[in-house]
Each structure stands twice: as C-alpha cells, then as structure tokens.
XYZ file of C-alpha atoms in Angstrom:
710
model
C 6.482 -74.335 -93.442
C 8.484 -73.663 -90.290
C 6.351 -74.065 -87.176
C 8.939 -72.545 -84.751
C 8.366 -68.873 -83.797
C 10.752 -66.340 -85.079
C 12.924 -64.712 -82.390
C 13.479 -60.975 -82.913
C 17.015 -59.972 -83.260
C 18.849 -58.510 -80.251
C 18.974 -55.083 -81.809
C 15.202 -55.081 -81.953
C 14.937 -55.961 -78.281
C 17.344 -53.160 -77.281
C 15.388 -50.684 -79.289
C 12.204 -51.578 -77.355
C 13.963 -51.148 -74.032
C 15.262 -47.841 -75.179
C 11.790 -46.753 -76.050
C 10.529 -47.685 -72.542
C 13.438 -45.900 -70.931
C 12.920 -42.982 -73.188
C 9.238 -42.870 -72.295
C 9.992 -43.084 -68.581
C 12.661 -40.455 -68.932
C 10.288 -38.305 -70.839
C 7.700 -38.587 -68.101
C 10.285 -37.744 -65.491
C 11.509 -34.919 -67.625
C 8.033 -33.630 -68.072
C 7.492 -33.876 -64.315
C 10.746 -32.096 -63.641
C 9.925 -29.568 -66.302
C 6.499 -29.130 -64.732
C 8.056 -28.734 -61.300
C 10.560 -26.234 -62.642
C 7.779 -24.421 -64.449
C 5.643 -24.537 -61.314
C 8.460 -23.230 -59.112
C 9.258 -20.490 -61.598
C 5.661 -19.523 -62.250
C 4.540 -19.917 -58.635
C 2.189 -22.855 -59.155
C -0.895 -20.961 -60.313
C -2.716 -24.272 -60.813
C -2.498 -24.933 -57.062
C -4.139 -21.712 -56.038
C -7.649 -23.087 -55.627
C -6.515 -26.424 -54.115
C -4.477 -24.406 -51.579
C -7.486 -22.319 -50.647
C -9.579 -25.450 -50.142
C -6.848 -27.193 -48.117
C -6.242 -24.135 -45.916
C -9.970 -23.707 -45.410
C -10.331 -27.325 -44.292
C -7.356 -27.023 -41.933
C -8.427 -23.722 -40.402
C -12.128 -24.620 -40.330
C -12.863 -21.097 -41.574
C -12.760 -19.690 -45.133
C -9.305 -18.687 -46.362
C -8.993 -16.562 -49.496
C -5.946 -15.881 -51.648
C -6.499 -12.844 -53.856
C -4.426 -10.957 -56.399
C -1.036 -12.260 -57.485
C -0.301 -15.566 -55.731
C 3.028 -17.383 -55.934
C 3.828 -20.650 -54.200
C 7.260 -22.259 -53.887
C 7.332 -25.808 -52.520
C 10.869 -27.139 -52.886
C 13.671 -24.713 -52.336
C 12.864 -22.333 -49.467
C 9.125 -23.126 -49.279
C 7.125 -19.942 -49.190
C 3.903 -18.324 -50.254
C 3.633 -14.810 -51.630
C 0.154 -13.312 -51.771
C -1.045 -9.853 -52.667
C -4.051 -10.237 -50.394
C -4.588 -12.916 -47.725
C -7.861 -13.092 -45.850
C -8.699 -15.539 -43.040
C -12.311 -15.391 -41.959
C -13.698 -15.628 -38.433
C -16.676 -17.670 -37.283
C -19.912 -15.690 -37.175
C -20.272 -16.202 -33.412
C -17.305 -13.865 -32.798
C -19.018 -10.988 -34.648
C -15.893 -9.578 -36.283
C -15.283 -9.070 -40.039
C -12.298 -11.435 -40.145
C -9.492 -12.974 -38.166
C -6.744 -11.681 -40.439
C -6.665 -9.406 -43.455
C -3.145 -8.923 -44.756
C -1.713 -7.359 -47.927
C 1.660 -7.930 -49.590
C 2.158 -11.070 -47.555
C 5.171 -13.337 -47.696
C 4.970 -16.572 -45.690
C 7.895 -19.023 -45.376
C 7.994 -22.397 -43.618
C 9.768 -25.734 -43.470
C 8.055 -29.049 -44.093
C 9.480 -30.389 -40.852
C 7.662 -27.668 -38.917
C 4.450 -28.498 -40.765
C 4.785 -32.210 -39.978
C 5.379 -31.529 -36.269
C 2.393 -29.187 -36.198
C 0.227 -31.940 -37.698
C 1.457 -34.163 -34.881
C 0.058 -31.731 -32.306
C 3.028 -29.465 -31.587
C 2.870 -25.678 -31.680
C 2.990 -24.274 -35.184
C 6.222 -22.552 -36.146
C 6.348 -20.141 -39.049
C 9.802 -19.491 -40.437
C 9.012 -16.005 -41.673
C 5.991 -13.803 -42.154
C 6.006 -10.367 -43.658
C 3.045 -8.107 -44.263
C 2.938 -4.637 -45.744
C -0.444 -4.091 -44.085
C -2.054 -6.265 -41.441
C -5.475 -6.063 -39.794
C -6.314 -8.701 -37.159
C -9.291 -9.236 -34.854
C -8.552 -11.527 -31.905
C -11.627 -12.525 -29.890
C -12.103 -14.911 -26.965
C -15.574 -15.481 -25.508
C -16.533 -16.064 -21.879
C -16.612 -19.849 -22.416
C -12.929 -19.785 -23.416
C -13.459 -20.376 -27.151
C -11.255 -18.097 -29.290
C -11.313 -17.339 -33.000
C -7.544 -17.795 -33.238
C -7.866 -21.463 -32.257
C -7.860 -22.494 -35.908
C -9.158 -25.941 -36.668
C -10.130 -26.535 -33.023
C -13.589 -27.973 -32.331
C -16.212 -25.538 -31.100
C -16.141 -26.924 -27.555
C -15.635 -24.966 -24.325
C -11.997 -24.433 -23.469
C -10.198 -24.015 -20.209
C -10.692 -20.321 -19.282
C -7.021 -20.172 -18.332
C -5.897 -21.704 -21.622
C -3.098 -19.781 -23.373
C -3.544 -17.958 -26.632
C -1.948 -20.732 -28.711
C -0.316 -18.315 -31.148
C 2.292 -19.646 -33.611
C 5.999 -19.174 -33.136
C 7.831 -17.097 -35.718
C 11.374 -17.116 -36.966
C 10.796 -13.576 -38.122
C 7.772 -11.345 -38.259
C 7.886 -8.052 -40.107
C 4.965 -5.648 -40.145
C 5.202 -2.375 -42.002
C 1.805 -1.274 -40.709
C -0.381 -3.378 -38.437
C -3.673 -2.984 -36.615
C -4.821 -5.520 -34.015
C -8.104 -5.531 -32.160
C -7.953 -7.777 -29.098
C -11.152 -8.555 -27.213
C -10.755 -11.190 -24.493
C -13.711 -11.776 -22.165
C -11.703 -14.220 -20.045
C -8.897 -11.802 -19.179
C -11.121 -8.703 -19.406
C -9.190 -7.148 -22.270
C -10.513 -4.804 -24.941
C -7.606 -3.192 -26.780
C -6.804 -1.673 -30.128
C -3.137 -1.998 -31.028
C -1.221 -0.242 -33.804
C 2.172 -1.816 -34.473
C 5.118 -1.600 -36.792
C 8.544 -3.173 -36.733
C 10.290 -6.495 -37.011
C 11.037 -9.321 -34.650
C 11.373 -13.060 -34.299
C 13.669 -15.861 -33.251
C 15.982 -15.237 -36.191
C 16.304 -11.507 -35.549
C 18.472 -10.257 -32.708
C 19.830 -6.990 -31.362
C 19.387 -3.872 -33.463
C 17.673 -5.848 -36.221
C 14.732 -6.537 -33.921
C 12.384 -3.961 -32.513
C 8.760 -2.910 -32.359
C 6.810 0.239 -31.695
C 3.163 -0.065 -30.695
C 0.325 1.973 -29.230
C -2.386 0.437 -27.038
C -5.784 2.026 -26.548
C -8.667 0.463 -24.672
C -9.132 -1.485 -21.451
C -6.999 -4.052 -19.676
C -8.395 -5.689 -16.496
C -11.038 -2.938 -16.159
C -8.412 -0.190 -16.356
C -8.662 2.308 -19.213
C -5.336 2.298 -20.977
C -3.469 4.454 -23.471
C 0.138 3.388 -23.823
C 3.103 3.693 -26.141
C 5.347 0.649 -26.121
C 8.848 0.166 -27.457
C 9.990 -3.446 -27.296
C 12.800 -5.496 -28.690
C 10.125 -8.052 -29.536
C 6.529 -8.922 -28.772
C 6.345 -12.554 -29.827
C 8.074 -13.973 -26.713
C 5.694 -11.877 -24.609
C 2.654 -13.635 -26.112
C 3.818 -17.223 -25.767
C 1.919 -20.011 -24.043
C 2.154 -20.434 -20.295
C 4.329 -23.551 -20.630
C 6.974 -21.547 -22.463
C 7.128 -18.506 -20.195
C 9.633 -20.042 -17.769
C 12.242 -20.316 -20.534
C 11.189 -17.341 -22.666
C 14.033 -14.882 -23.329
C 14.033 -11.457 -21.711
C 12.946 -8.669 -24.042
C 13.821 -4.990 -23.530
C 10.626 -2.983 -23.107
C 9.693 0.621 -22.417
C 6.084 1.544 -21.666
C 4.718 5.023 -21.075
C 1.261 6.530 -21.079
C -1.855 6.456 -18.929
C -3.567 3.653 -17.028
C -6.905 4.779 -15.677
C -6.372 8.272 -14.304
C -2.684 7.579 -13.615
C 0.484 8.172 -15.614
C 2.872 5.254 -16.061
C 6.492 4.869 -17.136
C 8.093 1.416 -17.092
C 11.614 0.923 -18.410
C 12.963 -2.604 -18.120
C 12.474 -6.012 -19.620
C 9.823 -8.679 -19.887
C 9.668 -12.341 -20.793
C 5.903 -12.861 -20.927
C 2.733 -10.816 -20.579
C -0.020 -13.426 -20.858
C -0.871 -16.273 -18.536
C 1.865 -15.756 -15.931
C 3.691 -12.479 -16.666
C 7.420 -12.125 -16.117
C 8.845 -8.636 -16.028
C 11.216 -6.383 -14.137
C 12.305 -2.786 -14.462
C 12.189 0.770 -13.180
C 8.753 2.210 -12.491
C 7.326 5.709 -12.227
C 3.635 5.926 -11.457
C 1.596 9.088 -10.816
C -2.125 9.416 -10.212
C -5.041 11.046 -8.423
C -5.554 8.309 -5.822
C -4.171 4.890 -4.945
C -7.718 3.547 -4.751
C -8.203 4.194 -8.481
C -5.373 1.747 -9.137
C -6.180 -0.847 -6.489
C -9.941 -1.273 -6.992
C -9.876 -2.855 -10.489
C -7.003 -5.148 -9.484
C -8.624 -6.373 -6.266
C -5.950 -4.704 -4.130
C -7.101 -2.947 -0.948
C -5.625 0.539 -1.269
C -6.902 3.689 0.465
C -8.351 6.737 -1.265
C -5.592 9.304 -1.122
C -4.460 12.653 -2.496
C -2.320 12.593 -5.682
C 0.605 10.178 -5.486
C 3.992 9.849 -7.182
C 5.587 6.406 -6.910
C 9.125 5.558 -8.034
C 11.062 2.339 -7.700
C 11.391 -1.064 -9.323
C 8.626 -3.492 -10.236
C 8.992 -7.225 -10.854
C 6.582 -10.094 -11.482
C 7.459 -13.778 -11.361
C 5.218 -16.794 -11.024
C 2.111 -14.831 -10.060
C 3.803 -12.624 -7.436
C 4.337 -8.884 -7.841
C 7.211 -7.231 -5.992
C 7.459 -3.464 -5.618
C 10.623 -1.919 -4.209
C 9.572 1.700 -3.783
C 12.496 4.047 -3.288
C 10.121 7.011 -3.135
C 6.359 7.212 -2.674
C 4.978 10.729 -2.284
C 1.291 10.683 -1.300
C 0.103 14.206 -0.632
C 2.603 15.458 1.948
C 3.558 11.927 3.030
C 6.969 10.584 2.062
C 7.145 6.797 2.141
C 9.215 3.901 0.823
C 9.106 0.144 1.136
C 9.603 -3.354 -0.174
C 6.248 -5.067 -0.766
C 5.253 -8.428 -2.232
C 1.731 -8.990 -3.577
C 1.155 -12.718 -4.076
C -1.831 -13.789 -6.185
C -0.858 -17.469 -6.041
C -2.729 -17.842 -2.755
C -6.426 -17.284 -2.037
C -7.101 -14.607 -1.068
C -4.140 -12.710 -2.444
C -1.671 -11.522 0.196
C 0.407 -8.375 0.630
C 3.567 -8.670 2.712
C 6.837 -6.844 3.299
C 7.806 -3.618 4.999
C 6.720 0.006 4.749
C 9.102 2.775 5.776
C 9.304 6.506 5.294
C 10.264 9.857 6.718
C 6.686 11.142 7.098
C 3.124 9.863 7.150
C 0.392 12.507 7.215
C -2.951 11.335 8.607
C -4.721 13.747 6.277
C -3.398 11.779 3.289
C -4.904 8.511 4.547
C -7.855 10.081 6.374
C -10.578 8.607 4.143
C -9.134 5.148 4.721
C -9.717 5.477 8.466
C -13.039 7.251 8.156
C -11.972 10.889 8.512
C -12.390 13.713 6.055
C -8.777 13.631 4.974
C -7.252 16.007 2.482
C -9.523 18.276 0.513
C -7.752 17.066 -2.592
C -8.717 13.504 -1.778
C -12.408 13.774 -0.953
C -14.980 16.348 0.152
C -16.144 16.538 3.754
C -18.643 13.931 4.916
C -19.148 15.078 8.519
C -22.653 16.570 8.987
C -22.890 20.258 9.942
C -22.560 20.835 13.661
C -20.724 17.550 14.260
C -16.984 17.096 14.686
C -16.599 13.308 14.866
C -15.939 11.786 11.405
C -18.926 9.943 9.953
C -17.499 8.669 6.653
C -18.168 4.940 6.397
C -15.296 2.480 6.144
C -14.876 0.455 2.966
C -15.359 -2.791 4.881
C -15.803 -5.189 1.888
C -12.327 -4.255 0.645
C -10.838 -5.634 3.880
C -11.809 -9.112 2.664
C -10.348 -8.699 -0.810
C -6.882 -9.738 0.372
C -4.733 -10.563 3.390
C -1.702 -8.603 4.532
C 1.299 -8.808 6.844
C 3.406 -5.636 6.666
C 5.998 -4.339 9.096
C 5.686 -0.554 9.418
C 8.486 1.820 10.451
C 7.744 5.534 10.000
C 9.993 8.351 11.231
C 7.165 10.840 11.772
C 3.366 10.701 11.848
C 1.760 14.099 11.325
C -1.796 14.526 12.635
C -2.368 17.522 10.382
C -2.965 20.121 13.097
C -0.584 22.569 14.822
C -2.447 21.854 18.051
C -0.912 18.381 18.298
C 2.743 17.435 17.915
C 3.621 14.563 15.548
C 4.543 11.078 16.684
C 8.082 9.890 16.087
C 9.591 6.498 15.305
C 6.296 4.712 14.749
C 6.633 0.924 14.639
C 3.834 -1.569 14.202
C 2.881 -4.757 12.423
C -0.118 -4.397 10.128
C -1.994 -7.668 9.670
C -5.124 -8.222 7.606
C -6.471 -11.752 7.980
C -9.901 -12.772 6.687
C -11.377 -9.310 7.175
C -9.720 -8.609 10.554
C -7.314 -5.644 10.519
C -4.784 -5.515 13.360
C -2.086 -3.040 14.296
C -0.003 -5.066 16.725
C 3.155 -4.297 18.699
C 2.440 -0.619 18.143
C 4.890 1.830 19.676
C 5.857 5.431 19.011
C 7.772 8.247 20.664
C 5.553 11.212 21.591
C 6.901 14.412 23.123
C 9.608 12.826 25.233
C 7.419 9.842 26.139
C 5.891 6.888 24.359
C 2.669 5.207 23.285
C 2.437 1.418 23.123
C -0.373 -1.017 22.462
C -2.533 -2.456 19.706
C -5.777 -1.867 17.812
C -8.109 -4.147 15.846
C -11.030 -3.744 13.432
C -13.110 -6.853 12.661
C -15.123 -6.420 9.458
C -16.783 -9.828 9.910
C -18.930 -8.566 12.785
C -22.116 -6.634 12.085
C -21.545 -3.816 12.688
C -17.752 -3.917 12.502
C -16.106 -4.356 15.913
C -13.185 -2.155 17.010
C -10.901 -2.494 20.028
C -7.894 -0.597 21.314
C -5.432 -1.151 24.165
C -2.976 1.727 24.533
C -0.484 2.730 27.224
C 0.829 6.306 27.613
C 4.150 6.729 29.386
C 5.898 10.011 30.253
C 4.418 12.201 27.496
C 5.202 15.892 27.970
C 1.828 17.663 27.723
C 3.207 21.066 26.755
C 5.066 19.555 23.836
C 2.353 17.115 22.782
C -0.393 19.762 22.711
C 1.314 23.000 21.588
C -2.157 24.450 20.987
C -2.337 24.942 24.764
C 0.619 27.355 24.713
C 0.359 31.124 25.088
C 2.429 33.719 23.252
C 3.597 33.877 19.653
C 6.781 31.847 19.757
C 6.396 28.265 18.522
C 7.128 25.342 20.759
C 10.282 23.365 20.157
C 9.295 19.843 19.149
C 9.695 17.869 22.370
C 10.810 14.772 20.524
C 14.028 16.650 19.735
C 14.668 17.426 23.405
C 16.393 15.255 25.930
C 14.928 14.250 29.306
C 17.203 16.719 31.109
C 16.047 19.601 28.894
C 12.379 18.781 29.475
C 12.899 18.620 33.246
C 14.775 21.927 33.265
C 11.981 23.624 31.320
C 9.356 22.332 33.751
C 11.378 23.642 36.699
C 11.646 27.030 34.999
C 7.870 27.019 34.494
C 7.333 26.491 38.243
C 9.596 29.441 39.010
C 7.928 31.834 36.606
C 9.360 30.655 33.357
C 9.165 32.529 30.097
C 6.366 35.105 30.255
C 6.075 35.288 26.454
C 5.578 31.605 25.820
C 3.949 29.403 28.458
C 1.565 26.485 28.540
C -1.731 26.416 30.338
C -0.918 22.855 31.368
C 2.395 21.006 31.601
C 3.582 17.724 33.051
C 4.191 14.105 32.161
C 1.179 12.102 31.092
C 0.752 8.458 32.064
C -2.305 6.365 31.366
C -4.050 3.391 29.891
C -6.971 3.024 27.489
C -8.814 -0.276 27.023
C -11.965 0.370 25.010
C -14.311 -1.376 22.585
C -16.757 -0.076 20.020
C -18.731 -1.080 16.938
C -19.861 0.731 13.823
C -19.321 1.526 10.175
C -17.436 4.785 10.773
C -15.209 6.409 13.361
C -18.199 8.391 14.643
C -20.361 5.272 15.063
C -17.576 3.446 16.899
C -17.069 6.322 19.339
C -20.842 6.540 19.828
C -20.826 2.942 21.091
C -17.596 3.101 23.071
C -17.252 0.955 26.209
C -14.359 0.514 28.612
C -12.077 2.302 31.077
C -9.802 5.280 30.408
C -7.208 6.157 33.059
C -4.956 9.233 32.776
C -2.548 10.745 35.320
C -0.434 13.895 35.060
C 2.759 14.180 37.076
C 5.517 16.714 37.634
C 3.576 19.502 35.918
C 2.180 23.006 36.179
C -1.203 24.647 35.639
C -1.963 28.204 34.523
C -2.651 30.341 37.595
C -5.051 32.560 35.651
C -6.993 29.559 34.355
C -7.270 28.200 37.911
C -8.663 31.441 39.291
C -10.964 31.887 36.293
C -12.454 28.427 36.910
C -13.137 29.502 40.490
C -14.143 33.102 39.654
C -11.662 34.568 42.138
C -11.710 38.208 40.998
C -8.954 39.497 43.266
C -6.569 36.674 42.434
C -7.337 37.003 38.725
C -6.630 40.742 38.776
C -3.366 40.097 40.575
C -2.342 37.517 38.017
C -3.151 39.886 35.174
C -1.021 42.595 36.774
C 2.042 40.516 37.667
C 1.750 37.929 34.905
C 0.402 34.400 34.697
C 2.843 32.449 36.856
C 2.320 28.673 36.368
C 1.323 26.828 39.515
C 2.999 23.529 40.362
C 0.577 20.619 40.181
C 0.327 18.278 43.134
C -1.490 15.883 40.872
C -4.036 15.503 38.109
C -5.985 12.301 37.645
C -8.832 11.303 35.350
C -10.481 7.908 35.733
C -13.226 7.692 33.112
C -15.651 4.981 32.144
C -17.195 4.781 28.696
C -20.603 3.138 28.431
C -22.497 3.130 25.145
C -20.576 6.180 23.977
C -20.980 8.251 27.171
C -17.820 9.180 29.096
C -18.398 9.595 32.838
C -15.613 10.410 35.311
C -15.380 8.213 38.377
C -12.537 10.440 39.563
C -11.521 13.674 37.828
C -9.426 16.047 39.915
C -6.716 18.660 39.339
C -4.824 19.703 42.476
C -2.391 22.621 42.331
C -0.640 24.747 44.927
C -3.502 27.247 44.677
C -6.651 25.126 44.557
C -8.311 21.796 43.906
C -10.619 21.426 40.918
C -13.064 18.525 40.754
C -14.936 17.649 37.591
C -18.197 15.750 37.355
C -20.756 15.188 34.638
C -20.500 13.470 31.288
C -19.431 13.775 27.664
C -21.686 12.005 25.190
C -20.007 10.803 22.023
C -23.404 9.659 20.737
C -24.776 13.149 20.186
C -21.534 15.054 20.987
C -23.181 16.833 23.907
C -21.369 18.194 26.966
C -22.627 18.338 30.554
C -19.613 19.051 32.788
C -19.332 20.781 36.145
C -16.091 22.249 37.568
C -15.952 22.920 41.317
C -12.887 24.768 42.618
C -11.732 24.877 46.271
C -9.005 27.432 47.043
C -6.005 26.637 49.257
C -5.483 30.278 50.287
C -7.693 33.246 51.222
C -8.955 35.838 48.771
C -10.612 39.221 49.593
C -12.834 39.248 46.533
C -14.120 35.863 45.479
C -17.247 35.107 43.489
C -16.365 31.453 43.564
C -19.133 29.241 42.181
C -19.219 26.074 40.060
C -18.474 26.552 36.359
C -20.468 24.518 33.828
C -19.670 23.469 30.289
C -22.675 22.542 28.162
C -23.456 22.600 24.457
C -21.599 20.300 22.060
C -18.063 19.370 21.141
C -18.296 21.681 18.165
C -19.929 24.533 20.115
C -19.218 24.336 23.874
C -21.107 26.760 26.124
C -19.316 27.873 29.310
C -21.485 29.196 32.153
C -21.783 29.418 35.919
C -24.274 28.219 38.527
C -25.842 31.509 39.537
C -27.872 30.268 42.532
C -25.080 30.295 45.112
C -23.427 33.319 43.567
C -26.612 35.391 43.836
C -26.874 34.585 47.541
C -23.328 35.793 48.221
C -23.812 38.966 46.236
C -27.139 39.759 47.986
C -25.488 39.162 51.347
C -22.695 41.537 50.450
C -25.195 44.197 49.403
C -27.187 43.790 52.633
C -24.111 44.072 54.864
C -22.901 47.065 52.933
C -26.202 48.839 53.421
C -26.534 47.962 57.114
C -22.972 48.253 58.385
C -20.932 50.022 55.778
C -19.030 49.536 52.517
C -16.218 47.615 54.174
C -18.630 45.043 55.555
C -19.871 44.333 52.032
C -16.614 42.475 51.365
C -17.117 39.937 54.135
C -19.380 37.514 52.170
C -16.903 37.676 49.274
C -13.852 36.727 51.360
C -12.683 33.131 50.966
C -10.447 31.826 53.711
C -9.250 28.792 51.848
C -8.230 25.399 53.199
C -5.557 22.830 52.498
C -6.107 19.122 52.964
C -3.278 16.836 53.939
C -4.829 14.064 51.866
C -3.732 13.822 48.251
C -7.023 14.065 46.352
C -5.600 12.013 43.497
C -5.195 8.984 45.757
C -8.803 8.932 46.968
C -10.493 5.697 45.960
C -12.589 5.968 42.850
C -16.364 5.617 42.904
C -17.734 2.078 43.155
C -17.743 0.164 39.921
C -21.523 -0.249 40.092
C -22.051 3.488 39.935
C -19.727 3.736 36.969
C -21.803 1.297 34.978
C -25.103 3.094 35.435
C -26.429 5.008 32.402
C -25.244 8.603 32.457
C -27.808 11.288 33.194
C -27.719 15.045 32.698
C -25.848 16.897 35.411
C -28.088 18.850 37.791
C -26.735 22.089 39.308
C -25.582 21.728 42.894
C -24.849 24.158 45.670
C -21.232 25.138 45.989
C-alpha cells in the first residue's frame, strides 16, 4: 500500500481553474447582462429604492408614478410620467412640485459636488406640465430648501434654486408666496432656456398676476431666459445679461420695460428703456418707501437701470399734468435711509400739479378741495412722515414755473438745490427771473419739530409789477410776458405809461419792486404756518405809476374822478411806494405803508389777520392839488380775504355834507360848494423816507382798527 498522496494530473488542475474563471466570468456576464437589461428596461426594480432615497435626501415625500425609466450609465437620466415632490405641512400648500411627462438628466460629477455642499446643477429638465408652489415664511424658512433643517434662516438668504443646463416647460404654473420679500404671485410660463441653450433656441413667455412689494401686478414678460434672473446673490455679479420685455400694470400704473436683466432677486441688475403711466406718482412711491408727491396723471419715459442696490432713472420726458420735466436721478437703497440724488430739469413746472405736495388744493384731477368754505388759505395737511422715509440732494433747473393763474406771471429760469436730510427739507440757493427782475433766497421745512417749523428768506430785486401781476391790467389785450422783454423795453413802456400810454391796456399799478422777506412759521399745513407767521416784510416800489382813477376813488374826489372818466385814466407817476410790515402770530401790521403819487399821498394802517383771514385796513388820502367837489374821507376794507368789504368812514363826510347844505340854504347854491373844496398841499419831505414806527409798537398784539377823523 502506497502511503504517498496521489497528485492530480495537470489537466485536472487546469480544468478546475477554468471552472473558477468560468464561474467568475459568468457572474460578471450576469452582472453585465443585468446592467444591460436594467439600462434597456429602465431599472424598474430601483423604482421604490429611488423613491426612498429621494425622500430621505429631500426630507419630504417624493413619489414616482406611472411609467418610470432610469438610466444610470450612459447619459444618466430619469423619465417619469408623474413626479410629485411634497411640501411640509407648515407651508400649507398641496405640494412643492407636481410635474407630468418629466425627463431629468444629470452627471454624477454634479451630484458628487452637490453632496459636498455646492449648488445643485441639473443637466436637463423637461416637463410637459408643471405645477409648483414656492413658499417662504417670515422666519426665512422656505419649502424649496430641500433637505435643510427646519431652523430659522437669514431673511436675506437667496432662493437656493438649482442651476440648469436646459429647462423646457410646455405648460407651467408657479405660485410664489414669499413673506420675506412681500411677494404673492401666480406665474404661467412656457418656453425653454438654460446654460446649454443660446440665442433663438432660448426664450420664455410668462404672465405674472398678484402682488410684488405691496404693488398689485399684472404683467406679461418675454425673456431670453429666467434661470439667470433667479440665481443666488453671490452669482448675480457674473450672471449673463438676458433680453427681457415687460408690459402690463403695476398698481394703478401702466408699465413697459424693454431691455435686459441679469438678476431679479437679492440684488437686481437690469437696464433698459422705460415707459410708465399712472394716476399719481404717490401711488408708485408709497409702497416702495420713496417720497413722491400726489400728482395728476403722469407719463414717464426714459431709461432705468439697477446695479448693486442703486436705481438710476434717466428721464428724457416726464409729463405730470401740464408739467414737462426731465432729469437724471439716482435712488440709492444701500444707505440708511435711502437717498435720492441727481438733477431735475424741464421746460415747465405747474404748481397745480404738485399742489397737494405743498399743501394746496392742486389739480382737480389730483385731489378734491380741502380748504373749508369761506377760507382761501390752503389747509391740506403735509405728509410729514414721508419726509423721513429718505434723504435727498437734487439740483433743480426749470425753465418756467407756472402758478396756475392768469393773475400772476410765471417765474423763469428757476434754480435751486433741494435737500432732504433727516426730515428737514431745504430749498437752498434759490433764484429765478420774474418779470424783468429776480427772486433769490431759501426756504426750509423741519418735520422734526412739533408742529413742523417753516422759514423763508427771500429777496425781490427789480420785478416789474405790471408784468408780474397781469391781473391788475385794464382792457382786453393780454400783457406781453415781461420775462421776454429787455430792460430798455420795460423802461420805455413805463415812460409811455407816465405820458398817457395805451388807453386800451393799462395797469392800475406799475413800477419795479424791491424787497426782503424774513419770516418764520409752524404748522401742519400752509394755512397753519401762515396763521403763526412771525418776522419782517419790507417792500418798495420804484419808477412806477398808479391809476389816477383808483387814486381819486380812494379819496372820493368826485370832480377829479369825473374828469378822469371823461378824458381817460391817465397813470400818475409814483414818487414812491413803501410797505414795511411786521408779522406777529399770523397778524400783519404795517409800521409804514404809504403810496405817494403826483396827485396824492395814501397812507394805510390797520391789520391783516392770517389766523382768521380777517381784514381791518384804513386808507387815508391827502391830495396834492385842489378839487372843487371832494367828499374825501378815509376808506376802510373789512371782511375777509375771501369776501372783502369796502366802505367809508361816514362821520367826517356827514359833517362836510351838512355844512354844504347849511351854507347853500343861508347864502346860496354857490356857497354850498365851499365845504367840498379841497385846496390840497404838497410836502417837500418824501413820505417813503420817514422813519418807521418804533420796534416796540410793531411787536404789540394787533387790535381792530377804530375809525378816526380825517
């Protein structure tokens, strides 16, 4: 018996190795066959594992319904008849995404980088129908933050949407509700876009209905893409420009924007041509925190750009009511408070169009009247809180400022610097041409004081009265705007007026006005400010004329008045006219008010109350020549600014008339004229140079004017 083991022959050993290799090859073959079968069949066995894996990753249920095909190796993609991604119950929406006929393609490299914390990139996504509900709560948590912990997020955090190589939507509906950015929109979209699609192959059409930043919105949008416009804030600086056309309504206004954009969320970037029409600028400014006045309908055209939190508007045309403006303005929200700067120009600014902004009634199209019956001073309250909503520094240059009344000529070449700083509104370095002369000075309104404090310092230099106040002209022919006349023309016309002038068209009062106003007031409206007015007002008229008929009427010189009516109202040269007034608590009292012509001297005393708009004025006329029939007696003006009552002091007049009657009865009819004859007198002293009343008297509270003897 042989104790040594028997060694198998070599052929036997090779056969065993072959069997192992064959088994291994068979396993590999089966695996390859399974992979091929899986790729061809779409891996139906992985359907449920995929749902579970996607649910774990998204932290919300994900369902794959209908025919599902998955391809993992060559061109990885997922084709699903019906894809549904749920939304957490706290967001109170039926789902995050419900899509039909979905095709999703990716690369494993993109998936790996996403798992490392980078932004997810989807190579391609196509949906025949898509319904999405995007919700972000006030604490910053959003239902599109898939897989993120339910912890409060930065309120300024970006959307965090994936990037797409291509995104094709045959029919899409998106509901976007964002409590952080105050957005509530319904969007209907269709088109194709993405990083892999360029030019004519890319394009989207969408409609937006809802609210954006408190503004109701209904827009139609045509864009070369929308994905770059929804990228995170970190990517907006390098995001490509996308052609975009937007038209529709925002609030009560109509909007047309034709340009390009690179981002809409976080920090928008856009530029293009703008047309904007609406009922009032205030309707646009209020929701955006921009201080804009309530105006008549406006039509704005120009270019609009936004970069880094700053909006720039280059308005080539801005029609607001009858105003015609333009400008280059920058609204910067990067500072606190936001600031408006730039320049405002234009051919015409009508006060009626901005009246409500300064406390007047304004245009009837802008706002109904707020002045109480029987009052003429505007009582509409200023919108003082809006003065603290932003700061401003705007250089203003306007060709013409129209006061909205034919009784007052417009200002020309208005220049000023508008500054709004912490609730204090200033118009500094103000100057304008007015009827051959000028106005210079500054005004200020401080909304921080309670009530708001107002101040004005204005200088008047060489203003032609006849041209500035054409309402004082007689006849039917209109006055030539004095701003269009040269100094020589104005002087020649004044000389003609002294010599008789044009009998068809004359002015009751002409001359060059000089003066200074330095007043203060406080209140919540123009009326309240005037009712509390304090400070001096000094006005002087030079090189002028005064209506002869008006002079005699103020003195009740019957004979002279009849003569003027017969031969015509020849203007009388003025020696001087001076008005030194003091305002105290809304009551204007003259310390010196005199009008001295070649015919007579008129002195004015009394007061004008801006508190209750009452008048208590007394005109005393002293003739420079004799008159055979004079009933001269002081003339009074009482009543209110809205309803002045002109009368006479009858006491002295009755005595003269009774004396005339007595002489006529005792001596004869001719003697009856003696008490009515006025000899007249001329003083060598210029009444306009007489020292004004002491300052102490000017500061005493005004009292009603008592009738005095002539």
